[in-house]
Amino acid sequence: MRTDDLRGLPIFGGLDDEQLGSLLAAGSEVEIQPGEELFREGEHADDWWVLVDGALELVRHIGREDVVVGRMDEPGRWAGGFRAWDEHGVYLATARGVERGRLLRVPAGELRELTHTWLPMAEHLIAGLYGTARSIESTARQRGALVTLGTLAAGLAHEINNPAAAAARAADDLTSVSGRLLTSLGSMAGRGMTPEQFSSLDRLRQEVDAPTTLQDPLEAADREEELADWLVEHGVEQPWDVASDLAAAGVGRDWCDRAAAELGPDVLGPSLRWVASTIRATTLLSEVRESTRRVSELVAAIKSYSQMDRGSLQSVDVRQGIESTLVILAPKLRGGVVVERELGDIPPIAAYEGELNQVWTNLVDNAVDAMEGSGTLRVSTRRDGDAVVVEVADTGEGMPPEVVERAFEAFYTTKPVGKGTGLGLDIARRIVVDRHGGAIEVDSEPGRTVLRVRLPIRHP
C-alpha cells in the first residue's frame, strides 16, 4: 500500500506525505475476502480499520439472529480503534467481507501516538468524549437500577408492614385482655366460687371455639344484641363487652342458660367475662401467629429471591424461584390481576438461581404491564425431554409481528417514555441463552401473549 492509495480518502484530507508515510509505517494492509470475519462484536477494539476499497457489512447479534446494521462500502470509512482513547473500548459489531478489497489496519496504541504527535488537543478531546459518554451511561444504568430497587423495596415494605402492624395491634390488645382475665379470676374467687363450679365453667368453655372465619355482619349483630339482652336480664355488668366476644364464638342463649343453671347468680357475671376474655385471647394469639408467619414467609421469599445464602451454579427448583418471584411482585398483582399457577412436576436443573429469578421478574412484570393491571396471568412449568419449559402468559392486547421480531432487541421498548428501558427481555435472553444454553421465544396474538423459556436440565 502506498501514500497515493490514502491521499484521496476524505478522512486523511490535510495530511502531508510525511504524515501519510508515518501512518503506513505504523499500520499494515489487510485483504478483504468475501465471507471472512475481520473483527468480532464485543472483542477489544485493539485496531483501527480504514476502508481503502472493497466492501464490508457490519453485523450485530440481536435476539436470536445476526442482523446487518451497517455497511462499509465507501473508501475512507473506518471502524474500531477505540482503545486508543478508552481502555474498555470494544467493537460494536462484527465485520464480514462482502467485496474483495483492502483495509489499512493501525494498532490502537500507534494511532494514539500519532494523534498525540499531530494534534495533542484532539487526543484529549476524544478521550474526554469517551469518558463522559461512559460515565453518563453508567450513571443512567445505576439510576435505573436504583429506581427499580426502590420500587421493589417499597412494595416489600408495604407487604411486611401489614402483618407486622397486625401483630403489634394484637400484642397491645393481649395486654388489656390479660388484665381482664386476672380481674375476672379475682372476682370469681372473691365471690366464693367452688372448685366444682370452676370445673363446670371450664367444661362449658371448651365447648366454645374461637372464631376462625369472618361472619356475616348482620347475623353477628343480631346474635350480639340477643346475648346482650340476656346478660342484662341476668344482671351481668358491662354486657356489651361480654356479648361481642361470646357472639363472635357462636355462643347462643342455650349455652348461657346452662351456664346460669350450673354456676348460679353470684359468680355468673365474672365467669362469663372470664370465658369471653379467654376467647378474645385465643383469637388475638391466632392473629399474632398468622401475622408473624406471613412475615417469615416474606423474609424467606426475599432470601430465596436474592440467593444471598447460596453459591452460583447449583441445583435449582425452578418452581420455588417462580413462587418467590410472585411473592416479591405481590403489590403489582393486586387489583384486577388473577394469577393461575400450573406448576407441573419438573426435576431440579443446574443453573444460576439468582439470575433465573431476574428472568421471571422481567417476564411477570412485562405481562402485568401488558394487561394494564387487569387480566389473567398464567404461569406454568413442564418437562420436555432433557429440558424444562416455563411459560408466562398474559391476556393483554398482544404484540404485532413487527414488535415480536424486535422483542429481544436491546433498548427496544413499546412502553411510554420514562417507563420502559428496553432491557428486560434482552437481559432475559442473555441469561437464558448465553448463561444457561437455553432458548426463549414469544408467541403473541390479540388477547394472548406467551413467553416460553426452555432450560436444559444439565448445564452445558
Coordinates of C-alpha atoms in Angstrom, one line a residue:
M1 CA 0.0 0.0 0.0
R2 CA 1.3 3.4 -1.0
T3 CA 0.7 7.0 0.1
D4 CA -1.2 7.6 -3.2
D5 CA -3.8 5.0 -2.0
L6 CA -4.6 7.1 1.0
R7 CA -4.2 10.6 -0.4
G8 CA -7.7 10.6 -2.0
L9 CA -9.5 9.4 1.1
P10 CA -11.5 12.2 2.8
I11 CA -10.5 11.2 6.3
F12 CA -6.9 11.9 5.5
G13 CA -7.5 15.3 4.0
G14 CA -4.9 17.8 5.3
L15 CA -2.2 15.2 6.0
D16 CA 1.1 15.7 4.1
D17 CA 3.1 12.9 2.6
E18 CA 5.3 12.5 5.7
Q19 CA 2.3 12.0 7.9
L20 CA 0.7 9.5 5.4
G21 CA 4.0 7.7 5.4
S22 CA 4.1 7.5 9.2
L23 CA 0.5 6.2 9.1
L24 CA 1.5 3.5 6.6
A25 CA 4.6 2.6 8.6
A26 CA 2.5 2.2 11.8
G27 CA -0.1 0.0 10.1
S28 CA -0.5 -2.8 7.7
E29 CA -2.5 -3.8 4.7
V30 CA -5.3 -6.4 5.1
E31 CA -7.1 -8.0 2.2
I32 CA -10.9 -8.3 2.2
Q33 CA -12.2 -11.8 1.3
P34 CA -16.0 -12.3 0.9
G35 CA -17.4 -14.0 4.0
E36 CA -14.3 -13.6 6.1
E37 CA -14.6 -12.0 9.5
L38 CA -12.1 -9.3 10.3
F39 CA -13.2 -8.4 13.8
R40 CA -15.9 -9.5 16.1
E41 CA -18.6 -7.8 18.2
G42 CA -17.7 -7.4 21.9
E43 CA -13.9 -8.0 21.4
H44 CA -11.4 -5.3 22.5
A45 CA -11.1 -2.7 19.7
D46 CA -7.4 -3.0 19.5
D47 CA -7.1 -2.0 15.9
W48 CA -8.3 0.9 13.7
W49 CA -9.6 -0.2 10.3
V50 CA -9.9 2.2 7.3
L51 CA -11.5 1.0 4.1
V52 CA -9.4 1.7 1.0
D53 CA -11.5 -0.2 -1.5
G54 CA -14.0 -3.1 -1.5
A55 CA -16.9 -3.6 0.9
L56 CA -17.7 -4.9 4.4
E57 CA -21.0 -5.5 6.2
L58 CA -21.4 -4.8 9.9
V59 CA -23.4 -7.4 11.8
R60 CA -24.8 -7.4 15.4
H61 CA -26.3 -10.3 17.2
I62 CA -29.8 -9.2 18.2
G63 CA -32.3 -11.6 19.8
R64 CA -31.8 -15.0 18.2
E65 CA -30.2 -13.9 14.9
D66 CA -27.5 -11.9 13.3
V67 CA -28.7 -8.6 11.9
V68 CA -26.8 -6.4 9.4
V69 CA -26.8 -3.0 11.0
G70 CA -24.4 -1.2 8.6
R71 CA -22.2 -1.4 5.5
M72 CA -18.7 -0.1 4.8
D73 CA -18.5 0.4 1.1
E74 CA -17.3 3.9 0.7
P75 CA -13.5 4.4 0.8
G76 CA -12.4 6.3 3.8
R77 CA -15.0 4.8 6.2
W78 CA -13.5 3.5 9.4
A79 CA -14.3 1.3 12.4
G80 CA -12.7 0.3 15.7
G81 CA -9.6 1.7 17.3
F82 CA -11.5 2.8 20.4
R83 CA -8.8 1.5 22.8
A84 CA -6.6 4.3 21.6
W85 CA -8.6 6.5 23.9
D86 CA -10.7 4.2 26.0
E87 CA -9.2 1.1 27.6
H88 CA -12.7 -0.5 27.8
G89 CA -13.5 0.1 24.2
V90 CA -14.9 -2.9 22.2
Y91 CA -16.1 -3.5 18.7
L92 CA -19.8 -2.6 18.4
A93 CA -20.4 -5.1 15.5
T94 CA -18.8 -7.9 13.6
A95 CA -17.2 -7.1 10.2
R96 CA -17.6 -9.5 7.3
G97 CA -16.1 -9.2 3.9
V98 CA -18.6 -8.6 1.0
E99 CA -16.4 -7.5 -1.9
R100 CA -12.7 -8.0 -2.4
G101 CA -10.7 -5.1 -1.4
R102 CA -8.2 -3.7 1.1
L103 CA -8.1 -2.2 4.5
L104 CA -5.5 -0.2 6.4
R105 CA -5.2 -1.6 9.9
V106 CA -3.4 0.5 12.5
P107 CA -2.9 -0.7 16.1
A108 CA -4.8 1.4 18.7
G109 CA -1.5 2.2 20.5
E110 CA 0.1 3.5 17.3
L111 CA -2.9 5.5 16.5
R112 CA -2.8 7.1 19.9
E113 CA 0.8 8.1 19.4
L114 CA 0.2 9.6 16.0
T115 CA -2.7 11.7 17.1
H116 CA -0.7 12.9 20.1
T117 CA 2.1 13.9 17.8
W118 CA 0.0 15.6 15.2
L119 CA -2.7 17.2 17.4
P120 CA -2.4 16.7 21.1
M121 CA -5.6 18.6 21.8
A122 CA -7.6 16.1 19.7
E123 CA -6.4 13.2 21.8
H124 CA -7.7 14.9 25.0
L125 CA -11.0 15.8 23.4
I126 CA -11.6 12.3 22.1
A127 CA -10.6 10.7 25.4
G128 CA -12.8 13.1 27.3
L129 CA -15.7 12.4 25.0
Y130 CA -15.4 8.6 25.6
G131 CA -15.0 9.1 29.4
T132 CA -18.1 11.4 29.5
A133 CA -20.2 9.1 27.5
R134 CA -19.3 6.1 29.6
S135 CA -19.9 8.0 32.8
I136 CA -23.3 9.1 31.6
E137 CA -24.2 5.6 30.5
S138 CA -23.0 4.1 33.8
T139 CA -24.9 6.7 35.9
A140 CA -28.1 6.1 33.8
R141 CA -27.9 2.4 34.3
Q142 CA -27.3 2.8 38.1
R143 CA -30.1 5.2 38.3
G144 CA -32.4 2.8 36.6
A145 CA -31.3 0.0 38.8
L146 CA -31.9 2.2 41.9
V147 CA -35.4 3.2 40.8
T148 CA -36.3 -0.5 40.2
L149 CA -34.8 -1.4 43.6
G150 CA -36.6 1.4 45.3
T151 CA -39.9 0.4 43.8
L152 CA -39.3 -3.2 44.8
A153 CA -38.3 -2.2 48.3
A154 CA -41.4 0.0 48.7
G155 CA -43.6 -2.9 47.7
L156 CA -41.8 -5.2 50.2
A157 CA -42.1 -2.7 53.0
H158 CA -45.8 -2.4 52.3
E159 CA -46.2 -6.2 52.3
I160 CA -44.2 -6.6 55.6
N161 CA -45.9 -3.6 57.3
N162 CA -49.4 -5.1 57.1
P163 CA -48.7 -8.3 59.1
A164 CA -46.2 -6.6 61.3
A165 CA -48.8 -3.9 62.2
A166 CA -51.5 -6.5 62.8
A167 CA -49.1 -8.4 65.2
A168 CA -48.4 -5.2 67.1
R169 CA -52.0 -4.4 67.5
A170 CA -52.8 -7.9 68.7
A171 CA -50.0 -7.8 71.2
D172 CA -51.3 -4.5 72.6
D173 CA -54.8 -5.9 72.9
L174 CA -53.4 -9.0 74.6
T175 CA -52.1 -6.8 77.4
S176 CA -55.6 -5.5 78.2
V177 CA -57.2 -8.9 77.8
S178 CA -54.7 -10.4 80.2
G179 CA -55.7 -7.8 82.7
R180 CA -59.4 -8.7 82.2
L181 CA -58.6 -12.4 82.7
L182 CA -56.9 -11.7 86.0
T183 CA -59.6 -9.4 87.2
S184 CA -62.3 -12.0 86.4
L185 CA -60.4 -14.7 88.2
G186 CA -60.0 -12.5 91.3
S187 CA -63.7 -11.6 91.2
M188 CA -64.7 -15.3 90.9
A189 CA -62.5 -16.2 93.9
G190 CA -63.8 -13.3 95.9
R191 CA -67.4 -14.4 95.4
G192 CA -66.6 -17.8 96.7
M193 CA -66.6 -19.9 93.5
T194 CA -66.1 -23.6 94.3
P195 CA -63.8 -26.0 92.5
E196 CA -66.8 -27.8 91.2
Q197 CA -68.2 -24.6 89.7
F198 CA -64.9 -23.8 88.1
S199 CA -64.7 -27.3 86.6
S200 CA -68.2 -26.9 85.2
L201 CA -67.2 -23.5 83.8
D202 CA -64.1 -24.8 82.2
R203 CA -66.1 -27.6 80.6
L204 CA -68.5 -25.1 79.2
R205 CA -65.6 -23.0 77.9
Q206 CA -64.2 -26.0 76.0
E207 CA -67.4 -26.3 74.0
V208 CA -66.8 -22.8 72.6
D209 CA -64.4 -22.4 69.7
A210 CA -62.6 -19.2 68.9
P211 CA -63.8 -17.6 65.6
T212 CA -61.7 -18.7 62.6
T213 CA -63.7 -17.1 59.8
L214 CA -65.4 -13.9 59.1
Q215 CA -69.1 -14.0 60.0
D216 CA -72.0 -12.2 58.2
P217 CA -72.1 -8.8 59.8
L218 CA -75.9 -8.7 60.2
E219 CA -76.1 -12.2 61.6
A220 CA -73.3 -11.4 64.1
A221 CA -75.0 -8.1 65.1
D222 CA -78.3 -9.9 65.8
R223 CA -76.6 -12.6 67.9
E224 CA -74.7 -10.0 69.8
E225 CA -77.9 -8.0 70.6
E226 CA -79.7 -11.1 71.7
L227 CA -76.9 -12.1 74.1
A228 CA -76.6 -8.5 75.4
D229 CA -80.4 -8.6 76.3
W230 CA -79.9 -12.0 78.0
L231 CA -76.9 -10.6 80.0
V232 CA -78.8 -7.5 81.1
E233 CA -81.7 -9.8 82.3
H234 CA -79.3 -11.7 84.4
G235 CA -77.5 -8.7 85.9
V236 CA -74.1 -9.1 84.2
E237 CA -72.1 -6.0 84.3
Q238 CA -70.7 -4.5 81.0
P239 CA -72.9 -6.8 78.9
W240 CA -71.9 -5.4 75.5
D241 CA -68.2 -6.2 76.0
V242 CA -69.0 -9.8 77.0
A243 CA -71.7 -10.2 74.4
S244 CA -69.4 -9.2 71.4
D245 CA -66.8 -11.9 72.2
L246 CA -69.3 -14.6 73.0
A247 CA -71.3 -13.8 69.9
A248 CA -68.1 -13.9 67.7
A249 CA -67.5 -17.5 69.0
G250 CA -71.1 -18.6 68.1
V251 CA -72.4 -18.7 71.7
G252 CA -76.2 -18.7 71.9
R253 CA -78.9 -18.3 74.6
D254 CA -79.0 -22.1 75.3
W255 CA -75.3 -22.1 76.3
C256 CA -75.9 -19.2 78.5
D257 CA -78.9 -20.8 80.2
R258 CA -76.8 -23.9 81.0
A259 CA -74.1 -21.7 82.4
A260 CA -76.5 -19.8 84.6
A261 CA -78.0 -23.1 85.9
E262 CA -74.6 -24.7 86.8
L263 CA -72.9 -21.6 88.2
G264 CA -75.6 -19.6 90.0
P265 CA -76.2 -15.9 90.0
D266 CA -73.3 -15.0 92.4
V267 CA -70.4 -15.9 90.1
L268 CA -72.2 -15.8 86.7
G269 CA -71.0 -12.3 85.7
P270 CA -67.3 -12.7 86.3
S271 CA -67.4 -16.3 85.0
L272 CA -68.8 -15.1 81.6
R273 CA -66.3 -12.3 81.5
W274 CA -63.6 -14.8 82.1
V275 CA -64.9 -17.1 79.2
A276 CA -65.2 -14.0 76.9
S277 CA -61.6 -13.0 77.8
T278 CA -60.2 -16.5 77.0
I279 CA -62.0 -16.4 73.7
R280 CA -60.6 -13.0 72.9
A281 CA -57.0 -14.0 74.0
T282 CA -57.1 -17.1 71.8
T283 CA -58.3 -15.0 68.8
L284 CA -55.5 -12.5 69.4
L285 CA -52.9 -15.2 69.7
S286 CA -54.1 -16.6 66.4
E287 CA -53.7 -13.2 64.8
V288 CA -50.1 -12.9 66.1
R289 CA -49.3 -16.4 64.9
E290 CA -50.7 -15.7 61.4
S291 CA -49.1 -12.3 61.1
T292 CA -45.6 -13.5 62.2
R293 CA -45.9 -16.5 59.9
R294 CA -46.6 -14.1 57.0
V295 CA -43.6 -12.0 57.8
S296 CA -41.4 -15.2 58.0
E297 CA -42.8 -16.2 54.6
L298 CA -41.9 -12.9 53.1
V299 CA -38.4 -13.0 54.6
A300 CA -37.9 -16.5 53.2
A301 CA -39.1 -15.4 49.8
I302 CA -36.7 -12.4 49.8
K303 CA -33.9 -14.7 50.8
S304 CA -34.7 -17.2 48.1
Y305 CA -35.2 -14.4 45.5
S306 CA -31.9 -12.7 46.2
Q307 CA -30.0 -16.0 46.8
M308 CA -27.9 -14.3 49.4
D309 CA -27.0 -17.5 51.2
R310 CA -26.1 -19.7 48.2
G311 CA -23.4 -20.2 45.7
S312 CA -23.5 -19.5 42.0
L313 CA -24.2 -22.7 39.9
Q314 CA -26.4 -25.0 41.9
S315 CA -29.2 -27.5 41.7
V316 CA -32.3 -25.3 41.3
D317 CA -36.0 -26.0 41.8
V318 CA -37.4 -23.6 39.2
R319 CA -40.9 -23.7 40.7
Q320 CA -39.6 -22.3 44.0
G321 CA -37.9 -19.4 42.2
I322 CA -41.2 -18.6 40.4
E323 CA -43.2 -18.7 43.7
S324 CA -40.6 -16.4 45.3
T325 CA -40.9 -14.0 42.4
L326 CA -44.7 -13.9 42.6
V327 CA -44.4 -13.1 46.4
I328 CA -41.9 -10.3 45.7
L329 CA -44.1 -8.8 43.0
A330 CA -47.4 -9.3 45.0
P331 CA -48.0 -5.5 45.1
K332 CA -48.3 -5.4 41.3
L333 CA -50.5 -8.5 41.2
R334 CA -53.4 -6.9 43.2
G335 CA -56.5 -5.4 41.8
G336 CA -57.8 -7.0 38.6
V337 CA -54.9 -9.4 38.0
V338 CA -55.8 -13.1 38.5
V339 CA -52.8 -15.4 38.9
E340 CA -53.2 -19.0 37.6
R341 CA -50.4 -21.5 38.5
E342 CA -49.9 -24.7 36.7
L343 CA -46.5 -25.7 38.1
G344 CA -46.2 -29.3 36.9
D345 CA -43.7 -31.8 38.3
I346 CA -40.2 -31.0 36.9
P347 CA -36.7 -32.1 38.0
P348 CA -34.2 -29.7 39.5
I349 CA -31.8 -28.2 37.0
A350 CA -28.2 -26.9 37.2
A351 CA -28.5 -23.1 37.0
Y352 CA -27.7 -19.7 38.4
E353 CA -30.9 -19.3 40.5
G354 CA -30.4 -15.6 41.2
E355 CA -30.2 -14.9 37.5
L356 CA -33.2 -17.0 36.7
N357 CA -35.2 -15.1 39.3
Q358 CA -34.3 -12.0 37.4
V359 CA -35.8 -13.6 34.2
W360 CA -39.0 -14.5 36.0
T361 CA -39.2 -10.9 37.4
N362 CA -38.9 -9.4 33.9
L363 CA -41.4 -11.7 32.3
V364 CA -44.0 -11.3 35.0
D365 CA -43.5 -7.6 35.2
N366 CA -43.9 -7.2 31.5
A367 CA -47.0 -9.4 31.5
V368 CA -48.7 -7.3 34.2
D369 CA -47.8 -4.1 32.4
A370 CA -49.2 -5.5 29.1
M371 CA -52.5 -6.2 30.8
E372 CA -52.6 -2.7 32.3
G373 CA -53.5 -4.1 35.7
S374 CA -56.5 -6.2 34.7
G375 CA -56.4 -9.7 33.3
T376 CA -55.2 -13.2 33.9
L377 CA -51.5 -14.1 34.4
R378 CA -50.8 -17.8 33.8
V379 CA -47.5 -19.3 34.9
S380 CA -46.8 -23.0 34.0
T381 CA -43.9 -25.4 34.1
R382 CA -43.5 -28.8 32.4
R383 CA -40.7 -31.2 31.4
D384 CA -39.9 -31.6 27.7
G385 CA -37.2 -34.3 27.1
D386 CA -33.9 -33.2 28.6
A387 CA -35.2 -29.7 29.4
V388 CA -37.8 -27.9 31.5
V389 CA -40.2 -25.4 29.9
V390 CA -41.6 -22.3 31.7
E391 CA -44.4 -20.3 30.2
V392 CA -45.6 -16.9 31.3
A393 CA -48.8 -15.9 29.6
D394 CA -51.0 -12.8 29.8
T395 CA -54.3 -11.7 28.4
G396 CA -53.1 -8.3 27.2
E397 CA -53.6 -6.8 23.8
G398 CA -50.8 -8.8 22.3
M399 CA -47.8 -7.8 20.1
P400 CA -48.0 -7.1 16.4
P401 CA -45.5 -9.2 14.3
E402 CA -43.1 -6.3 13.9
V403 CA -42.8 -5.9 17.6
V404 CA -42.4 -9.7 18.1
E405 CA -39.4 -9.6 15.7
R406 CA -37.7 -7.0 17.8
A407 CA -38.9 -8.1 21.3
F408 CA -35.4 -9.3 22.4
E409 CA -33.5 -6.3 20.9
A410 CA -31.6 -4.2 23.5
F411 CA -33.2 -0.8 24.2
Y412 CA -36.3 -1.6 22.1
T413 CA -39.5 -0.9 24.0
T414 CA -43.1 0.0 23.3
K415 CA -43.7 1.5 26.7
P416 CA -44.2 5.2 27.2
V417 CA -41.2 7.4 27.7
G418 CA -39.8 7.1 31.2
K419 CA -41.5 3.7 31.9
G420 CA -39.6 1.1 29.9
T421 CA -35.9 0.7 29.3
G422 CA -36.0 -1.9 26.6
L423 CA -33.6 -4.0 28.6
G424 CA -35.9 -6.5 30.3
L425 CA -36.2 -9.1 27.5
D426 CA -32.7 -8.5 26.3
I427 CA -31.4 -9.3 29.8
A428 CA -33.7 -12.3 30.0
R429 CA -32.4 -13.6 26.6
R430 CA -28.8 -13.2 27.6
I431 CA -29.3 -15.1 30.9
V432 CA -31.3 -17.9 29.3
V433 CA -29.4 -18.3 26.1
D434 CA -25.8 -17.2 26.9
R435 CA -25.6 -18.2 30.5
H436 CA -27.7 -21.4 30.5
G437 CA -27.6 -22.6 26.9
G438 CA -31.4 -22.5 26.7
A439 CA -33.9 -20.7 24.5
I440 CA -36.6 -18.1 24.8
E441 CA -39.3 -17.2 22.4
V442 CA -42.6 -15.3 22.2
D443 CA -45.9 -16.3 20.7
S444 CA -48.5 -13.5 20.6
E445 CA -51.9 -12.9 19.2
P446 CA -54.7 -10.5 20.3
G447 CA -55.7 -11.4 23.8
R448 CA -52.9 -13.8 24.5
T449 CA -49.1 -13.5 24.7
V450 CA -46.8 -16.3 25.8
L451 CA -43.2 -16.0 26.7
R452 CA -41.7 -19.5 26.6
V453 CA -38.4 -20.3 28.3
R454 CA -36.6 -23.7 27.7
L455 CA -33.8 -24.6 30.1
P456 CA -31.6 -27.7 29.8
I457 CA -31.6 -29.9 32.9
R458 CA -27.8 -30.3 32.7
H459 CA -25.9 -27.1 32.4
P460 CA -23.8 -27.0 29.2

